[in-house]
Amino acid sequence: MLHFFLIFLTLTSLYANKIQDFKWANGVTYSEFLEQHTLPRKPLLDNLDVDDRRLVEEIRAGVNCNLLVDNDEKILQVLIPLNDELQIHIYKTDTSYKFEAIPIVSETRTESFTLKIQSNPSIDIKRETGSYSLVAIFSNAFGSSLDFTALRKGDDLVMIYEQKYRLGKAFSMPTLLAAMVETNNKPHYIYLNEDGRYYDEKGTQIESFLLARPVKNARISSRFTKRRFHPVLKRWKAHLGMDYAARRGTPVVAAGNGTVVYAARMGSYGNLIKIRHKDHYETRYAHLKSFRRGIRKGKRVKKGQTIGYVGTTGRSTGPHLHFELRKKGRAINPAKRVQLTTKRLKSKEKAAFIELSTNYNKKITLNLDEQKAYIKKQAIEKSCYFNNRELDG
Ligand SMILES: [Zn+2]
């Protein structure tokens, strides 16, 4: 732990050196970045193991990075965030440079806001908060479960969400914890349950993009993690997918309806299929022994349809399917979307859910009360203003 705190101390306290913020430019590869900054390719790319090489492929355009340079503009350190939890740290040593993946030190704050509908939730949330991300998480969570055309001017909307901050700046997508929106004076609630799924006030899961298991009856041999301290390698690693151990040749099925956008070899992934789904979702199936006949780029596939066969091509230690789910290019945990169990909450889970939703309801009520008090106060101030004018006149 101490180690990465020291990095930040170094970053902020050595005022002889300068911190430069920059956004990762669109279309720039990691290799090109090294070249542009005359950083040595050998220790920072060529000598990386295959997992770290996969990490550098995760760098996204537009991400906020930091450089620490000395008086001669020589690079001392680079920080490149990969996801909410892990970042690449490049640092100068006496003789060369070193590469490592380290956790992001972040602070998570719970925030909320209340508004009265003027036109529709998207426009109103954007106007109230200035954030497109909050619009996105609101509409993703409610999905098609709510008829937005039934909204009327003056209906209440409350959102409670979590936002991460890195070095004092908001970063990464916020997470919607709970929301309430009124239509025709009837409140509709949504809550993020402990299982990572959204439920309404009755404990019914809100329909969202649900996937089938890509390999039937297979054991999950490795789960999704954005940061994990590897006990053997003694360093931070990420596993941005789910592994299903299965015998070579076991059929792999499309997890959802979509279009094949890639079916060929790709580096450490081996034989890889990528399927594009609705709402910017994409699934990836790696290490395949072979593709099913007819499965090629442009082919439309149905949920549950066989697309290939389990193998161990690419960088793999044994036959298994490495399965990834991405949204707009970002890896997300498939476990939250793959339907493994029934959607109804059972007695114990239901009790926990009721406790959770009751707590959120209290917060929502508090928000609404504050809004009412604020509107009342404004009305009083306004009437005082007019009264005074009358007296003056
Ligand atoms: Zn894997």
mmCIF file of C-alpha atoms and ligand atoms in Angstrom:
data_model
loop_
_atom_site.group_PDB
_atom_site.id
_atom_site.type_symbol
_atom_site.label_atom_id
_atom_site.label_comp_id
_atom_site.label_asym_id
_atom_site.label_seq_id
_atom_site.Cartn_x
_atom_site.Cartn_y
_atom_site.Cartn_z
ATOM 1 C CA MET A 1 0.000 0.000 0.000
ATOM 2 C CA LEU A 2 2.719 2.390 1.043
ATOM 3 C CA HIS A 3 4.339 2.070 -2.329
ATOM 4 C CA PHE A 4 1.696 3.853 -4.392
ATOM 5 C CA PHE A 5 1.108 6.537 -1.833
ATOM 6 C CA LEU A 6 4.766 7.381 -2.179
ATOM 7 C CA ILE A 7 4.301 7.786 -5.908
ATOM 8 C CA PHE A 8 1.686 10.447 -5.318
ATOM 9 C CA LEU A 9 3.770 12.150 -2.715
ATOM 10 C CA THR A 10 6.565 12.288 -5.229
ATOM 11 C CA LEU A 11 4.158 13.584 -7.839
ATOM 12 C CA THR A 12 2.886 16.416 -5.733
ATOM 13 C CA SER A 13 5.759 17.464 -3.497
ATOM 14 C CA LEU A 14 8.763 17.793 -5.779
ATOM 15 C CA TYR A 15 8.068 21.256 -7.089
ATOM 16 C CA ALA A 16 11.287 21.364 -9.068
ATOM 17 C CA ASN A 17 9.550 18.836 -11.282
ATOM 18 C CA LYS A 18 6.371 19.527 -13.176
ATOM 19 C CA ILE A 19 3.172 17.554 -13.519
ATOM 20 C CA GLN A 20 1.607 17.713 -16.952
ATOM 21 C CA ASP A 21 -1.951 16.543 -17.525
ATOM 22 C CA PHE A 22 -2.828 15.208 -20.920
ATOM 23 C CA LYS A 23 -5.647 13.312 -22.583
ATOM 24 C CA TRP A 24 -4.788 10.127 -24.435
ATOM 25 C CA ALA A 25 -5.248 11.096 -28.093
ATOM 26 C CA ASN A 26 -7.664 9.251 -30.330
ATOM 27 C CA GLY A 27 -6.062 6.508 -32.425
ATOM 28 C CA VAL A 28 -2.666 6.625 -30.721
ATOM 29 C CA THR A 29 -1.315 3.209 -29.802
ATOM 30 C CA TYR A 30 0.845 2.610 -26.756
ATOM 31 C CA SER A 31 3.769 1.844 -29.022
ATOM 32 C CA GLU A 32 3.359 5.194 -30.807
ATOM 33 C CA PHE A 33 3.116 6.949 -27.466
ATOM 34 C CA LEU A 34 6.492 5.520 -26.405
ATOM 35 C CA GLU A 35 8.017 6.621 -29.698
ATOM 36 C CA GLN A 36 6.608 10.157 -29.440
ATOM 37 C CA HIS A 37 8.106 10.566 -25.975
ATOM 38 C CA THR A 38 11.350 8.745 -26.788
ATOM 39 C CA LEU A 39 10.684 6.194 -24.084
ATOM 40 C CA PRO A 40 12.562 2.888 -24.511
ATOM 41 C CA ARG A 41 10.447 0.230 -26.168
ATOM 42 C CA LYS A 42 12.315 -2.773 -24.820
ATOM 43 C CA PRO A 43 11.545 -2.559 -21.073
ATOM 44 C CA LEU A 44 8.178 -0.855 -21.603
ATOM 45 C CA LEU A 45 6.715 -3.069 -24.319
ATOM 46 C CA ASP A 46 8.876 -5.800 -25.849
ATOM 47 C CA ASN A 47 9.777 -7.404 -22.524
ATOM 48 C CA LEU A 48 6.279 -7.255 -21.073
ATOM 49 C CA ASP A 49 4.517 -10.516 -20.371
ATOM 50 C CA VAL A 50 1.369 -11.295 -22.263
ATOM 51 C CA ASP A 51 -1.033 -10.074 -19.526
ATOM 52 C CA ASP A 52 0.639 -6.692 -19.319
ATOM 53 C CA ARG A 53 0.574 -6.498 -23.109
ATOM 54 C CA ARG A 54 -3.180 -7.010 -22.948
ATOM 55 C CA LEU A 55 -3.356 -4.188 -20.441
ATOM 56 C CA VAL A 56 -1.716 -1.713 -22.820
ATOM 57 C CA GLU A 57 -4.374 -2.625 -25.389
ATOM 58 C CA GLU A 58 -6.942 -1.436 -22.820
ATOM 59 C CA ILE A 59 -5.852 2.210 -22.982
ATOM 60 C CA ARG A 60 -8.797 4.300 -24.119
ATOM 61 C CA ALA A 61 -8.799 7.545 -26.075
ATOM 62 C CA GLY A 62 -9.714 10.592 -24.006
ATOM 63 C CA VAL A 63 -8.555 9.202 -20.687
ATOM 64 C CA ASN A 64 -6.859 11.743 -18.397
ATOM 65 C CA CYS A 65 -3.180 10.855 -17.899
ATOM 66 C CA ASN A 66 -0.330 12.519 -16.011
ATOM 67 C CA LEU A 67 3.328 13.043 -16.785
ATOM 68 C CA LEU A 68 5.956 14.023 -14.267
ATOM 69 C CA VAL A 69 8.904 15.733 -15.954
ATOM 70 C CA ASP A 70 12.064 17.357 -14.593
ATOM 71 C CA ASN A 71 13.474 20.773 -15.531
ATOM 72 C CA ASP A 72 14.930 19.390 -18.748
ATOM 73 C CA GLU A 73 11.515 18.007 -19.727
ATOM 74 C CA LYS A 74 12.820 14.503 -19.140
ATOM 75 C CA ILE A 75 10.026 12.084 -18.211
ATOM 76 C CA LEU A 76 10.276 10.758 -14.678
ATOM 77 C CA GLN A 77 6.870 9.123 -14.364
ATOM 78 C CA VAL A 78 3.740 8.458 -16.391
ATOM 79 C CA LEU A 79 0.315 7.445 -15.069
ATOM 80 C CA ILE A 80 -2.256 6.018 -17.495
ATOM 81 C CA PRO A 81 -5.605 4.921 -15.999
ATOM 82 C CA LEU A 82 -7.000 1.765 -17.605
ATOM 83 C CA ASN A 83 -10.303 1.431 -15.796
ATOM 84 C CA ASP A 84 -11.788 2.565 -12.490
ATOM 85 C CA GLU A 85 -9.275 0.578 -10.503
ATOM 86 C CA LEU A 86 -6.047 -0.069 -12.308
ATOM 87 C CA GLN A 87 -3.469 2.179 -13.967
ATOM 88 C CA ILE A 88 -0.179 1.815 -15.772
ATOM 89 C CA HIS A 89 2.740 3.390 -13.973
ATOM 90 C CA ILE A 90 5.929 4.016 -15.942
ATOM 91 C CA TYR A 91 8.867 5.339 -13.949
ATOM 92 C CA LYS A 92 12.484 6.163 -14.477
ATOM 93 C CA THR A 93 15.149 4.154 -12.712
ATOM 94 C CA ASP A 94 18.908 4.907 -12.546
ATOM 95 C CA THR A 95 19.591 3.168 -15.821
ATOM 96 C CA SER A 96 16.271 2.824 -17.654
ATOM 97 C CA TYR A 97 12.488 2.780 -17.234
ATOM 98 C CA LYS A 98 10.126 0.345 -15.584
ATOM 99 C CA PHE A 99 6.511 -0.649 -16.234
ATOM 100 C CA GLU A 100 4.014 -1.722 -13.598
ATOM 101 C CA ALA A 101 0.254 -1.943 -13.088
ATOM 102 C CA ILE A 102 -0.885 -0.418 -9.818
ATOM 103 C CA PRO A 103 -4.245 0.311 -8.194
ATOM 104 C CA ILE A 104 -5.781 3.751 -8.624
ATOM 105 C CA VAL A 105 -6.132 5.622 -5.380
ATOM 106 C CA SER A 106 -9.634 6.971 -5.538
ATOM 107 C CA GLU A 107 -12.276 8.293 -3.252
ATOM 108 C CA THR A 108 -15.901 7.340 -3.758
ATOM 109 C CA ARG A 109 -18.578 9.832 -2.817
ATOM 110 C CA THR A 110 -22.315 9.245 -2.673
ATOM 111 C CA GLU A 111 -24.135 12.160 -4.274
ATOM 112 C CA SER A 112 -27.739 12.919 -5.060
ATOM 113 C CA PHE A 113 -29.989 15.495 -6.668
ATOM 114 C CA THR A 114 -33.679 16.238 -7.076
ATOM 115 C CA LEU A 115 -35.390 17.994 -9.927
ATOM 116 C CA LYS A 116 -38.824 18.762 -11.296
ATOM 117 C CA ILE A 117 -39.464 17.507 -14.814
ATOM 118 C CA GLN A 118 -39.604 20.354 -17.327
ATOM 119 C CA SER A 119 -39.376 18.491 -20.624
ATOM 120 C CA ASN A 120 -37.957 14.934 -20.258
ATOM 121 C CA PRO A 121 -35.474 13.159 -17.949
ATOM 122 C CA SER A 122 -32.524 13.287 -20.387
ATOM 123 C CA ILE A 123 -32.751 17.025 -21.017
ATOM 124 C CA ASP A 124 -33.597 17.835 -17.388
ATOM 125 C CA ILE A 125 -30.798 15.735 -15.854
ATOM 126 C CA LYS A 126 -28.291 17.252 -18.282
ATOM 127 C CA ARG A 127 -29.457 20.788 -17.472
ATOM 128 C CA GLU A 128 -29.453 20.162 -13.710
ATOM 129 C CA THR A 129 -26.063 18.426 -13.466
ATOM 130 C CA GLY A 130 -24.238 19.147 -16.718
ATOM 131 C CA SER A 131 -23.402 15.470 -16.962
ATOM 132 C CA TYR A 132 -24.142 13.156 -19.875
ATOM 133 C CA SER A 133 -22.946 10.227 -17.750
ATOM 134 C CA LEU A 134 -25.803 10.736 -15.296
ATOM 135 C CA VAL A 135 -28.274 10.794 -18.185
ATOM 136 C CA ALA A 136 -26.768 7.532 -19.454
ATOM 137 C CA ILE A 137 -26.906 5.670 -16.144
ATOM 138 C CA PHE A 138 -30.472 6.827 -15.552
ATOM 139 C CA SER A 139 -31.795 5.645 -18.900
ATOM 140 C CA ASN A 140 -29.726 2.431 -18.808
ATOM 141 C CA ALA A 141 -31.100 1.475 -15.413
ATOM 142 C CA PHE A 142 -34.752 2.155 -16.214
ATOM 143 C CA GLY A 143 -34.402 0.840 -19.753
ATOM 144 C CA SER A 144 -37.796 0.234 -21.306
ATOM 145 C CA SER A 145 -39.421 -0.480 -17.951
ATOM 146 C CA LEU A 146 -40.843 3.015 -17.772
ATOM 147 C CA ASP A 147 -43.103 4.897 -20.165
ATOM 148 C CA PHE A 148 -41.452 8.296 -20.338
ATOM 149 C CA THR A 149 -44.260 9.713 -22.432
ATOM 150 C CA ALA A 150 -46.452 9.537 -19.296
ATOM 151 C CA LEU A 151 -44.223 12.123 -17.572
ATOM 152 C CA ARG A 152 -45.778 15.494 -16.875
ATOM 153 C CA LYS A 153 -44.247 18.858 -16.198
ATOM 154 C CA GLY A 154 -43.621 19.207 -12.462
ATOM 155 C CA ASP A 155 -43.161 15.485 -11.757
ATOM 156 C CA ASP A 156 -40.350 14.774 -9.303
ATOM 157 C CA LEU A 157 -37.144 12.929 -10.094
ATOM 158 C CA VAL A 158 -34.525 11.902 -7.512
ATOM 159 C CA MET A 159 -31.220 10.212 -8.224
ATOM 160 C CA ILE A 160 -28.726 8.809 -5.715
ATOM 161 C CA TYR A 161 -25.432 7.722 -7.217
ATOM 162 C CA GLU A 162 -21.786 7.048 -6.502
ATOM 163 C CA GLN A 163 -19.006 9.023 -8.150
ATOM 164 C CA LYS A 164 -15.300 8.250 -7.989
ATOM 165 C CA TYR A 165 -12.702 10.986 -7.640
ATOM 166 C CA ARG A 166 -9.027 10.709 -8.528
ATOM 167 C CA LEU A 167 -6.698 13.511 -7.510
ATOM 168 C CA GLY A 168 -9.772 15.617 -6.722
ATOM 169 C CA LYS A 169 -11.361 15.184 -10.150
ATOM 170 C CA ALA A 170 -14.412 13.092 -10.982
ATOM 171 C CA PHE A 171 -13.495 10.162 -13.173
ATOM 172 C CA SER A 172 -15.097 7.031 -14.572
ATOM 173 C CA MET A 173 -18.823 6.393 -14.976
ATOM 174 C CA PRO A 174 -20.949 7.069 -11.909
ATOM 175 C CA THR A 175 -23.022 4.182 -10.552
ATOM 176 C CA LEU A 176 -26.743 4.659 -10.016
ATOM 177 C CA LEU A 177 -27.671 3.419 -6.535
ATOM 178 C CA ALA A 178 -31.339 4.350 -6.428
ATOM 179 C CA ALA A 179 -33.774 6.573 -8.284
ATOM 180 C CA MET A 180 -37.357 7.667 -8.111
ATOM 181 C CA VAL A 181 -39.327 9.195 -10.908
ATOM 182 C CA GLU A 182 -42.955 10.231 -10.814
ATOM 183 C CA THR A 183 -45.448 9.775 -13.616
ATOM 184 C CA ASN A 184 -48.994 11.021 -13.100
ATOM 185 C CA ASN A 185 -48.322 11.420 -9.389
ATOM 186 C CA LYS A 186 -47.309 7.785 -9.114
ATOM 187 C CA PRO A 187 -43.703 7.171 -7.980
ATOM 188 C CA HIS A 188 -41.546 4.529 -9.692
ATOM 189 C CA TYR A 189 -38.455 3.291 -7.909
ATOM 190 C CA ILE A 190 -35.308 1.498 -8.938
ATOM 191 C CA TYR A 191 -32.591 0.129 -6.661
ATOM 192 C CA LEU A 192 -29.187 -1.387 -7.250
ATOM 193 C CA ASN A 193 -29.226 -4.591 -5.242
ATOM 194 C CA GLU A 194 -26.212 -6.334 -3.708
ATOM 195 C CA ASP A 195 -26.194 -8.819 -6.614
ATOM 196 C CA GLY A 196 -25.340 -5.923 -8.943
ATOM 197 C CA ARG A 197 -28.762 -5.938 -10.652
ATOM 198 C CA TYR A 198 -31.577 -3.389 -10.652
ATOM 199 C CA TYR A 199 -34.930 -4.118 -9.056
ATOM 200 C CA ASP A 200 -38.154 -2.175 -8.728
ATOM 201 C CA GLU A 201 -39.950 -1.521 -5.426
ATOM 202 C CA LYS A 202 -41.620 -4.949 -5.583
ATOM 203 C CA GLY A 203 -38.268 -6.747 -5.845
ATOM 204 C CA THR A 204 -38.722 -7.647 -9.501
ATOM 205 C CA GLN A 205 -35.618 -7.378 -11.636
ATOM 206 C CA ILE A 206 -35.736 -4.673 -14.264
ATOM 207 C CA GLU A 207 -35.319 -6.286 -17.656
ATOM 208 C CA SER A 208 -32.019 -5.365 -19.185
ATOM 209 C CA PHE A 209 -29.556 -6.840 -21.593
ATOM 210 C CA LEU A 210 -29.354 -10.440 -20.432
ATOM 211 C CA LEU A 211 -27.046 -13.026 -21.845
ATOM 212 C CA ALA A 212 -27.087 -16.796 -22.136
ATOM 213 C CA ARG A 213 -24.146 -18.809 -20.777
ATOM 214 C CA PRO A 214 -21.702 -19.124 -23.673
ATOM 215 C CA VAL A 215 -20.731 -22.710 -22.721
ATOM 216 C CA LYS A 216 -23.378 -24.966 -21.246
ATOM 217 C CA ASN A 217 -22.680 -26.822 -17.990
ATOM 218 C CA ALA A 218 -19.108 -25.549 -17.848
ATOM 219 C CA ARG A 219 -17.273 -24.680 -14.657
ATOM 220 C CA ILE A 220 -16.196 -21.062 -14.204
ATOM 221 C CA SER A 221 -12.439 -21.331 -13.677
ATOM 222 C CA SER A 222 -11.601 -17.648 -13.435
ATOM 223 C CA ARG A 223 -13.813 -14.674 -12.730
ATOM 224 C CA PHE A 224 -13.757 -11.065 -13.817
ATOM 225 C CA THR A 225 -11.614 -8.701 -11.791
ATOM 226 C CA LYS A 226 -10.382 -5.227 -12.568
ATOM 227 C CA ARG A 227 -7.667 -5.484 -9.997
ATOM 228 C CA ARG A 228 -6.252 -8.405 -8.159
ATOM 229 C CA PHE A 229 -2.966 -8.888 -6.410
ATOM 230 C CA HIS A 230 -1.494 -11.988 -7.998
ATOM 231 C CA PRO A 231 -0.232 -14.199 -5.137
ATOM 232 C CA VAL A 232 2.420 -15.963 -7.222
ATOM 233 C CA LEU A 233 3.590 -13.125 -9.442
ATOM 234 C CA LYS A 234 3.361 -10.671 -6.530
ATOM 235 C CA ARG A 235 1.950 -7.900 -8.630
ATOM 236 C CA TRP A 236 -1.327 -6.298 -9.646
ATOM 237 C CA LYS A 237 -3.137 -7.902 -12.520
ATOM 238 C CA ALA A 238 -6.564 -7.686 -14.081
ATOM 239 C CA HIS A 239 -8.723 -10.386 -15.655
ATOM 240 C CA LEU A 240 -11.218 -8.614 -17.869
ATOM 241 C CA GLY A 241 -13.326 -11.619 -18.674
ATOM 242 C CA MET A 242 -14.739 -14.867 -17.397
ATOM 243 C CA ASP A 243 -13.111 -18.246 -18.042
ATOM 244 C CA TYR A 244 -15.185 -21.360 -18.595
ATOM 245 C CA ALA A 245 -13.210 -24.597 -18.353
ATOM 246 C CA ALA A 246 -14.526 -27.214 -20.780
ATOM 247 C CA ARG A 247 -13.276 -30.072 -22.909
ATOM 248 C CA ARG A 248 -11.736 -29.282 -26.266
ATOM 249 C CA GLY A 249 -14.441 -29.221 -28.930
ATOM 250 C CA THR A 250 -17.311 -28.271 -26.593
ATOM 251 C CA PRO A 251 -19.745 -26.004 -28.495
ATOM 252 C CA VAL A 252 -19.588 -22.276 -27.714
ATOM 253 C CA VAL A 253 -22.858 -20.399 -28.253
ATOM 254 C CA ALA A 254 -23.633 -16.741 -28.951
ATOM 255 C CA ALA A 255 -24.605 -15.138 -25.643
ATOM 256 C CA GLY A 256 -27.111 -12.859 -27.366
ATOM 257 C CA ASN A 257 -28.534 -11.895 -30.737
ATOM 258 C CA GLY A 258 -26.123 -9.871 -32.809
ATOM 259 C CA THR A 259 -23.740 -9.599 -35.721
ATOM 260 C CA VAL A 260 -20.298 -11.196 -35.968
ATOM 261 C CA VAL A 261 -17.817 -8.352 -36.411
ATOM 262 C CA TYR A 262 -14.629 -10.405 -36.092
ATOM 263 C CA ALA A 263 -13.796 -14.090 -36.604
ATOM 264 C CA ALA A 264 -10.064 -14.643 -36.998
ATOM 265 C CA ARG A 265 -6.844 -15.007 -35.031
ATOM 266 C CA MET A 266 -5.854 -12.140 -32.771
ATOM 267 C CA GLY A 267 -2.577 -12.330 -30.822
ATOM 268 C CA SER A 268 -2.885 -13.729 -27.343
ATOM 269 C CA TYR A 269 -6.637 -14.244 -27.777
ATOM 270 C CA GLY A 270 -5.973 -16.998 -30.342
ATOM 271 C CA ASN A 271 -9.009 -17.740 -32.508
ATOM 272 C CA LEU A 272 -11.401 -14.978 -31.556
ATOM 273 C CA ILE A 273 -15.025 -14.159 -32.334
ATOM 274 C CA LYS A 274 -16.494 -10.754 -31.561
ATOM 275 C CA ILE A 275 -20.253 -10.242 -31.703
ATOM 276 C CA ARG A 276 -21.862 -6.820 -31.709
ATOM 277 C CA HIS A 277 -25.214 -6.536 -29.900
ATOM 278 C CA LYS A 278 -27.744 -3.760 -29.422
ATOM 279 C CA ASP A 279 -27.025 -0.772 -27.153
ATOM 280 C CA HIS A 280 -23.255 -0.810 -27.903
ATOM 281 C CA TYR A 281 -22.670 -4.165 -26.223
ATOM 282 C CA GLU A 282 -20.049 -6.543 -27.582
ATOM 283 C CA THR A 283 -19.135 -10.097 -26.539
ATOM 284 C CA ARG A 284 -15.798 -11.816 -27.229
ATOM 285 C CA TYR A 285 -15.030 -15.524 -27.349
ATOM 286 C CA ALA A 286 -11.317 -16.367 -27.211
ATOM 287 C CA HIS A 287 -8.927 -19.368 -27.500
ATOM 288 C CA LEU A 288 -11.383 -21.214 -29.792
ATOM 289 C CA LYS A 289 -10.252 -24.454 -31.409
ATOM 290 C CA SER A 290 -12.185 -23.490 -34.540
ATOM 291 C CA PHE A 291 -15.157 -21.528 -35.817
ATOM 292 C CA ARG A 292 -18.423 -23.122 -36.810
ATOM 293 C CA ARG A 293 -18.810 -23.314 -40.574
ATOM 294 C CA GLY A 294 -20.442 -20.167 -41.952
ATOM 295 C CA ILE A 295 -19.457 -18.021 -38.973
ATOM 296 C CA ARG A 296 -17.666 -15.041 -40.447
ATOM 297 C CA LYS A 297 -17.647 -11.268 -40.313
ATOM 298 C CA GLY A 298 -21.066 -9.815 -41.104
ATOM 299 C CA LYS A 299 -23.008 -12.981 -40.172
ATOM 300 C CA ARG A 300 -26.088 -12.444 -37.999
ATOM 301 C CA VAL A 301 -26.395 -14.861 -35.081
ATOM 302 C CA LYS A 302 -29.119 -15.719 -32.594
ATOM 303 C CA LYS A 303 -28.818 -16.117 -28.831
ATOM 304 C CA GLY A 304 -27.849 -19.728 -28.087
ATOM 305 C CA GLN A 305 -26.624 -20.513 -31.597
ATOM 306 C CA THR A 306 -23.326 -22.428 -31.829
ATOM 307 C CA ILE A 307 -20.564 -20.221 -33.223
ATOM 308 C CA GLY A 308 -17.376 -22.179 -32.446
ATOM 309 C CA TYR A 309 -15.650 -24.773 -30.297
ATOM 310 C CA VAL A 310 -13.614 -24.606 -27.080
ATOM 311 C CA GLY A 311 -9.875 -24.811 -27.638
ATOM 312 C CA THR A 312 -6.593 -23.494 -26.334
ATOM 313 C CA THR A 313 -5.285 -21.301 -29.154
ATOM 314 C CA GLY A 314 -3.356 -18.121 -28.411
ATOM 315 C CA ARG A 315 -1.964 -17.633 -24.939
ATOM 316 C CA SER A 316 -3.732 -20.304 -22.943
ATOM 317 C CA THR A 317 -2.676 -23.000 -20.490
ATOM 318 C CA GLY A 318 -5.478 -25.455 -21.263
ATOM 319 C CA PRO A 319 -8.806 -25.780 -23.073
ATOM 320 C CA HIS A 320 -11.198 -23.068 -21.890
ATOM 321 C CA LEU A 321 -13.331 -20.241 -23.191
ATOM 322 C CA HIS A 322 -12.243 -16.731 -22.267
ATOM 323 C CA PHE A 323 -15.474 -14.731 -22.478
ATOM 324 C CA GLU A 324 -15.626 -10.932 -22.408
ATOM 325 C CA LEU A 325 -18.477 -8.459 -22.330
ATOM 326 C CA ARG A 326 -17.847 -4.892 -23.381
ATOM 327 C CA LYS A 327 -19.968 -1.798 -23.603
ATOM 328 C CA LYS A 328 -18.661 0.976 -25.856
ATOM 329 C CA GLY A 329 -15.308 -0.814 -25.732
ATOM 330 C CA ARG A 330 -15.049 -1.010 -21.967
ATOM 331 C CA ALA A 331 -14.851 -4.357 -20.237
ATOM 332 C CA ILE A 332 -17.682 -5.022 -17.800
ATOM 333 C CA ASN A 333 -18.327 -7.930 -15.504
ATOM 334 C CA PRO A 334 -20.294 -10.563 -17.456
ATOM 335 C CA ALA A 335 -21.572 -12.091 -14.202
ATOM 336 C CA LYS A 336 -23.887 -9.133 -13.814
ATOM 337 C CA ARG A 337 -25.499 -9.767 -17.167
ATOM 338 C CA VAL A 338 -25.321 -13.505 -17.703
ATOM 339 C CA GLN A 339 -28.499 -14.983 -16.408
ATOM 340 C CA LEU A 340 -27.467 -17.814 -14.121
ATOM 341 C CA THR A 341 -30.354 -17.964 -11.726
ATOM 342 C CA THR A 342 -34.013 -17.100 -11.554
ATOM 343 C CA LYS A 343 -34.800 -13.390 -11.291
ATOM 344 C CA ARG A 344 -37.056 -13.618 -8.247
ATOM 345 C CA LEU A 345 -35.491 -12.792 -4.920
ATOM 346 C CA LYS A 346 -35.891 -15.542 -2.351
ATOM 347 C CA SER A 347 -36.821 -15.084 1.302
ATOM 348 C CA LYS A 348 -33.395 -14.169 2.708
ATOM 349 C CA GLU A 349 -32.371 -12.077 -0.314
ATOM 350 C CA LYS A 350 -35.792 -10.471 -0.320
ATOM 351 C CA ALA A 351 -35.442 -9.443 3.340
ATOM 352 C CA ALA A 352 -32.024 -7.898 2.621
ATOM 353 C CA PHE A 353 -33.474 -6.126 -0.411
ATOM 354 C CA ILE A 354 -36.364 -4.673 1.605
ATOM 355 C CA GLU A 355 -33.909 -3.292 4.147
ATOM 356 C CA LEU A 356 -31.780 -1.794 1.365
ATOM 357 C CA SER A 357 -34.742 -0.228 -0.444
ATOM 358 C CA THR A 358 -36.207 1.157 2.808
ATOM 359 C CA ASN A 359 -32.928 2.943 3.505
ATOM 360 C CA TYR A 360 -32.867 4.442 0.021
ATOM 361 C CA ASN A 361 -36.499 5.502 0.353
ATOM 362 C CA LYS A 362 -35.581 7.506 3.450
ATOM 363 C CA LYS A 363 -32.856 9.297 1.478
ATOM 364 C CA ILE A 364 -35.230 9.922 -1.420
ATOM 365 C CA THR A 365 -37.843 11.393 0.949
ATOM 366 C CA LEU A 366 -35.181 13.575 2.532
ATOM 367 C CA ASN A 367 -34.202 14.895 -0.921
ATOM 368 C CA LEU A 368 -37.825 15.654 -1.798
ATOM 369 C CA ASP A 369 -38.379 17.430 1.543
ATOM 370 C CA GLU A 370 -35.297 19.587 0.938
ATOM 371 C CA GLN A 371 -36.591 20.474 -2.506
ATOM 372 C CA LYS A 372 -40.014 21.408 -1.108
ATOM 373 C CA ALA A 373 -38.406 23.583 1.567
ATOM 374 C CA TYR A 374 -36.249 25.261 -1.064
ATOM 375 C CA ILE A 375 -39.199 25.993 -3.371
ATOM 376 C CA LYS A 376 -41.198 27.354 -0.416
ATOM 377 C CA LYS A 377 -38.310 29.601 0.621
ATOM 378 C CA GLN A 378 -37.988 30.927 -2.935
ATOM 379 C CA ALA A 379 -41.724 31.635 -3.076
ATOM 380 C CA ILE A 380 -41.564 33.583 0.190
ATOM 381 C CA GLU A 381 -38.561 35.619 -1.002
ATOM 382 C CA LYS A 382 -40.363 36.377 -4.241
ATOM 383 C CA SER A 383 -43.534 37.551 -2.459
ATOM 384 C CA CYS A 384 -41.461 39.731 -0.072
ATOM 385 C CA TYR A 385 -39.806 41.284 -3.092
ATOM 386 C CA PHE A 386 -43.157 42.147 -4.652
ATOM 387 C CA ASN A 387 -44.574 43.384 -1.340
ATOM 388 C CA ASN A 388 -41.604 45.686 -0.892
ATOM 389 C CA ARG A 389 -42.009 47.018 -4.369
ATOM 390 C CA GLU A 390 -45.620 47.837 -3.686
ATOM 391 C CA LEU A 391 -44.599 49.667 -0.520
ATOM 392 C CA ASP A 392 -41.859 51.556 -2.338
ATOM 393 C CA GLY A 393 -44.209 52.515 -5.173
HETATM 394 ZN ZN ZN B 1 -9.482 -15.489 -19.311
#
